Coordinates of C-alpha atoms in Angstrom, one line a residue:
M51 CA 109.4 130.9 105.6
D52 CA 107.5 132.1 108.1
V53 CA 103.7 131.2 109.4
A54 CA 103.0 134.4 108.8
A55 CA 103.3 134.4 104.9
V56 CA 102.2 130.8 105.2
G57 CA 99.0 132.6 105.9
R58 CA 99.0 135.1 103.1
C59 CA 99.5 132.4 100.7
A60 CA 97.0 130.6 101.6
G61 CA 94.5 133.3 101.4
R62 CA 95.4 133.1 97.8
C63 CA 95.1 129.7 97.2
Y64 CA 92.2 128.3 94.9
V65 CA 90.4 125.3 96.4
S66 CA 88.8 123.4 93.7
P67 CA 85.0 122.8 93.8
A68 CA 85.4 119.7 93.4
F69 CA 86.5 119.0 96.7
G70 CA 83.1 120.1 98.4
E71 CA 82.0 123.1 100.5
S72 CA 84.8 124.7 102.4
R73 CA 84.0 122.8 105.8
N74 CA 85.4 119.4 104.5
L75 CA 89.4 121.4 104.3
R76 CA 91.1 122.4 107.3
L77 CA 94.2 123.7 108.3
S78 CA 96.1 122.8 111.1
L79 CA 99.1 124.2 112.8
S80 CA 101.0 123.0 115.7
D81 CA 104.3 122.7 117.4
S82 CA 106.6 119.8 116.3
R83 CA 110.8 119.5 117.4
S84 CA 111.3 117.2 114.1
L85 CA 110.2 117.1 110.8
E86 CA 107.3 114.2 110.1
P87 CA 106.5 113.0 106.8
A88 CA 102.6 114.2 106.5
G89 CA 104.1 117.9 107.3
L90 CA 106.6 121.0 106.5
K91 CA 109.4 121.9 108.2
F92 CA 109.8 125.9 109.2
R93 CA 113.4 127.4 110.0
G94 CA 113.7 129.6 112.6
K95 CA 113.1 129.1 116.6
S96 CA 109.6 128.0 116.2
Q97 CA 109.6 125.0 114.1
R98 CA 105.6 123.9 113.1
R99 CA 104.0 121.2 110.8
L100 CA 101.7 122.9 107.8
S101 CA 99.5 120.0 107.4
F102 CA 96.0 119.5 105.2
F103 CA 93.0 117.7 106.4
R104 CA 90.6 117.0 104.1
R105 CA 87.5 114.2 103.7
I106 CA 88.1 111.7 101.2
M107 CA 86.3 112.7 98.4
A108 CA 86.5 111.8 94.2
T109 CA 87.7 114.9 92.2
D110 CA 87.0 115.8 88.6
E111 CA 91.2 114.4 88.4
S112 CA 90.4 110.8 89.6
I113 CA 91.1 107.8 87.1
S114 CA 88.1 105.1 87.3
A115 CA 86.9 104.0 83.6
R116 CA 88.6 103.4 80.7
P117 CA 89.1 106.0 77.8
G118 CA 85.7 106.4 76.0
E119 CA 83.3 105.4 78.5
T120 CA 81.0 107.5 80.1
Q121 CA 80.9 105.3 82.9
Q122 CA 80.5 107.6 86.8
I123 CA 81.0 106.0 90.2
N124 CA 78.9 107.3 93.3
G125 CA 78.1 110.5 90.6
N126 CA 81.7 112.4 91.0
I127 CA 84.4 110.6 89.2
V128 CA 83.8 110.9 85.2
W129 CA 86.6 110.2 82.9
H130 CA 88.2 113.5 80.9
S131 CA 88.6 112.9 77.4
C132 CA 92.0 114.1 75.9
P133 CA 92.2 114.8 72.2
I134 CA 95.3 113.2 72.2
T135 CA 95.0 110.0 71.5
K136 CA 97.3 106.3 72.1
C137 CA 97.1 106.4 67.5
D138 CA 98.6 110.0 68.0
R139 CA 100.9 109.2 70.8
Q140 CA 102.4 106.1 68.7
E141 CA 102.1 108.1 65.9
L142 CA 104.9 110.5 67.3
I143 CA 107.1 107.9 68.4
N144 CA 106.2 105.5 65.0
Q145 CA 105.7 102.6 67.6
K146 CA 102.9 100.6 68.9
G147 CA 101.8 100.5 73.0
C148 CA 101.9 97.1 74.1
V149 CA 102.7 94.8 77.6
I150 CA 105.2 92.2 77.3
W151 CA 104.5 90.0 80.2
I152 CA 107.4 88.0 81.3
T153 CA 106.6 85.2 83.9
G154 CA 108.2 82.2 85.2
L155 CA 109.9 81.0 88.6
S156 CA 112.2 83.2 90.4
G157 CA 115.8 82.3 88.9
S158 CA 114.6 81.7 85.8
G159 CA 115.9 84.8 84.2
K160 CA 113.1 87.4 83.7
S161 CA 114.7 90.6 84.5
S162 CA 118.0 89.7 82.4
L163 CA 115.5 89.1 79.3
A164 CA 113.7 92.3 80.5
C165 CA 116.9 94.3 80.3
A166 CA 118.4 92.5 77.3
L167 CA 115.0 92.8 75.2
S168 CA 115.0 96.8 76.2
R169 CA 118.5 97.1 75.0
A170 CA 117.6 95.5 71.3
L171 CA 114.5 97.7 71.3
Y172 CA 116.5 101.0 72.3
N173 CA 119.2 99.6 70.0
R174 CA 115.9 99.9 66.8
G175 CA 115.3 103.1 67.8
K176 CA 112.1 102.1 70.0
L177 CA 110.9 103.3 73.3
S178 CA 110.6 100.4 76.4
Y179 CA 110.1 101.4 80.0
I180 CA 110.6 97.9 82.9
L181 CA 108.3 97.3 85.2
D182 CA 110.3 94.3 87.5
G183 CA 108.9 93.1 90.5
D184 CA 111.5 93.5 92.7
N185 CA 112.0 97.3 91.8
V186 CA 108.4 98.4 92.0
R187 CA 108.5 97.1 96.1
H188 CA 110.9 99.5 96.2
G189 CA 108.5 102.5 95.4
L190 CA 105.0 102.2 94.3
N191 CA 104.4 98.7 96.1
S192 CA 106.6 99.8 99.4
D193 CA 103.4 99.3 101.7
L194 CA 102.6 95.8 100.4
S195 CA 103.7 92.2 102.2
F196 CA 104.3 88.8 100.7
K197 CA 100.8 87.5 102.3
A198 CA 98.8 86.5 99.4
E199 CA 96.2 89.3 99.5
D200 CA 99.6 91.9 98.7
R201 CA 101.3 89.5 96.4
A202 CA 97.6 90.3 94.3
E203 CA 97.5 93.7 94.8
N204 CA 100.6 94.1 93.6
I205 CA 100.1 92.4 90.3
R206 CA 97.2 94.3 89.9
R207 CA 98.8 97.4 90.5
V208 CA 101.6 96.7 88.5
G209 CA 99.0 95.6 85.5
E210 CA 97.3 99.1 85.9
V211 CA 100.5 101.1 85.3
A212 CA 101.7 98.7 82.3
R213 CA 98.7 99.8 81.3
L214 CA 98.6 104.0 81.4
F215 CA 102.5 103.0 79.5
A216 CA 100.4 100.8 76.6
D217 CA 98.3 103.7 76.4
A218 CA 101.7 106.1 76.1
G219 CA 102.4 104.2 73.4
I220 CA 105.5 103.0 74.8
I221 CA 106.4 99.1 74.9
C222 CA 106.2 98.0 78.9
I223 CA 108.0 95.4 80.0
A224 CA 106.1 94.0 83.2
S225 CA 108.9 91.3 84.7
L226 CA 107.6 89.3 87.7
I227 CA 106.9 86.2 88.8
S228 CA 103.3 86.4 88.6
P229 CA 102.3 82.6 89.7
Y230 CA 98.7 82.6 89.1
R231 CA 96.6 82.3 85.8
K232 CA 94.1 84.9 87.0
E233 CA 96.0 86.7 88.0
R234 CA 97.9 87.2 85.0
A235 CA 94.5 87.2 82.6
A236 CA 92.7 90.0 84.8
C237 CA 96.1 92.2 83.3
R238 CA 95.2 91.1 80.0
A239 CA 91.7 91.7 80.2
L240 CA 93.0 95.7 80.9
L241 CA 94.1 96.0 77.5
P242 CA 93.0 95.7 73.8
L243 CA 92.9 92.4 71.8
G244 CA 96.9 91.5 71.1
D245 CA 98.0 93.9 73.3
F246 CA 98.9 92.1 75.9
I247 CA 102.1 89.3 75.4
E248 CA 102.8 87.1 77.5
V249 CA 106.4 85.5 77.7
F250 CA 106.6 82.1 80.4
M251 CA 110.3 81.4 81.1
D252 CA 110.0 77.6 80.8
V253 CA 112.8 77.1 83.2
P254 CA 113.0 74.3 85.3
L255 CA 112.8 74.6 89.1
H256 CA 115.8 72.5 89.7
V257 CA 117.6 74.2 87.4
C258 CA 116.0 77.8 89.2
E259 CA 117.1 76.7 92.6
A260 CA 121.0 75.7 91.3
R261 CA 121.2 79.0 90.1
D262 CA 119.8 80.7 93.3
P263 CA 121.1 84.0 92.7
K264 CA 119.8 85.9 95.4
G265 CA 120.0 83.0 97.7
L266 CA 116.3 83.0 98.6
Y267 CA 115.5 79.1 97.3
K268 CA 118.3 78.2 100.3
R269 CA 116.3 80.2 102.5
A270 CA 113.0 79.0 101.7
R271 CA 114.6 75.3 101.7
A272 CA 115.2 76.6 105.3
G273 CA 112.0 77.8 106.5
E274 CA 113.7 81.0 106.5
I275 CA 111.1 81.9 103.4
K276 CA 106.8 81.0 103.8
G277 CA 105.4 80.6 100.7
F278 CA 108.2 81.0 98.6
T279 CA 106.6 80.0 94.9
G280 CA 107.7 77.0 93.6
I281 CA 108.8 75.4 97.5
D282 CA 105.5 75.9 99.0
D283 CA 103.8 78.2 96.9
P284 CA 102.4 76.6 93.8
Y285 CA 103.2 78.3 90.2
E286 CA 100.9 77.7 87.6
P287 CA 102.5 78.1 84.3
P288 CA 100.4 79.6 81.1
L289 CA 98.4 77.0 79.0
D290 CA 98.0 80.0 76.0
C291 CA 100.8 82.6 76.2
E292 CA 102.2 84.5 73.0
I293 CA 105.9 82.9 73.7
V294 CA 107.1 80.9 75.6
I295 CA 111.5 80.8 75.9
Q296 CA 113.1 77.0 76.9
N297 CA 116.3 76.8 78.4
N298 CA 116.3 73.4 80.3
R299 CA 120.2 72.9 80.9
D300 CA 122.3 74.4 83.4
E301 CA 123.8 77.2 81.5
N302 CA 122.0 80.4 80.4
S303 CA 121.1 80.8 77.2
S304 CA 122.3 83.5 75.1
L305 CA 120.5 86.9 76.9
S306 CA 120.5 88.5 73.0
E307 CA 119.1 85.4 71.6
M308 CA 116.4 85.3 73.7
A309 CA 115.5 89.1 73.2
E310 CA 115.3 88.6 69.7
I311 CA 113.1 86.5 69.4
V312 CA 110.5 88.4 71.1
V313 CA 111.6 91.2 69.4
S314 CA 110.8 89.2 66.1
Y315 CA 107.7 88.9 67.8
L316 CA 106.9 92.4 68.3
D317 CA 108.0 93.0 64.2
Q318 CA 106.0 90.5 63.2
N319 CA 102.9 91.6 64.7
G320 CA 103.3 95.3 63.7
Y321 CA 104.0 96.8 66.8
L322 CA 107.4 99.0 65.9
K323 CA 105.7 100.9 63.8
A324 CA 103.0 103.1 64.7
Q325 CA 99.3 101.7 63.9
A326 CA 98.7 104.4 61.2
V327 CA 101.9 103.5 59.2
V328 CA 101.1 99.7 59.4
E329 CA 97.2 100.6 58.1
N330 CA 99.0 102.9 55.3
H331 CA 101.1 99.7 54.5
S332 CA 98.5 97.0 54.8
T333 CA 96.0 99.3 52.2

C-alpha cells in the first residue's frame, strides 16, 4: 500500500457531520522508521506513519444516558434507541440478563466460584460471561494502577460493562474484591431493581492468608505491596447482600455445591427463563 493509494482512499472517505467542520480533522504524514501505536506501517523504501487527529468532541454514537431517557449532554450526545429491546434479547435466548457480583477477600474463592457457576449455567444451556478482577486489568483496565482513585475507576468500569452484558440478556458474573460498600452500591444502582445479585464470599482473613494462592499476602506482610485489602487496607463486608457463602474451615468446600446455591437463587427468581415466559406462567 503506497501513499498515493491512501490519498485516493481518503478522497472517497465520508466523515460524519457529527465530527464537526473539516478544520477539526487533520491528516498527517510523517517519516518514521518504526511502527508506533498510533500509526500505520507502510511497506517499501519509504516508511511513513499515517495518523488522524481531531478535537475531542461528542458524536451521535456516544453513550451517556440510559435507555429510554432523553437526556442530552452539552447538546451533542443523545441516547439512540433501538427497536430491539432487552426483553427481545432475553426471549431469544430464554433467560433474563443480570449481574452476579462476587465480592470477598483475596483468596476467598471468588474466581473459582465464578468459573464453577459459569460451568453450571452452561450445563443448563444458559449463557454467561465472567468479568474477573485480574483479567480485566490485562485489557480494559490495563491503564489503571492500584492507587485508591484507580481502584475506584476499575470498579466503575467493570460495573458499566457488566450492565451492558445484562442488557444483552447475558448472566454476567463479576468477580472482584471490590472492598468498599459505596462502590458496590454504585454498581448496583446501574441496574434495574433485582438485577444486581451480590454474593459475599464470607471467608475469614486467616483462612484466605493460609491459602494465599498468588503469594500476595506474604508480599503484603513483607511490605512489598502497599494498601493490600485485609492487611493495611480495609474490606467492608456487605450488610444486606442477596447470597452469603461461608467457609470457615481451611478446606475448600465443594465448588459445585457453592455454584448450585447461586443457580438455585437464579432459578427461584426467574432468571433462567425469559421475562416474557415468566410473565405468561404467572397469569
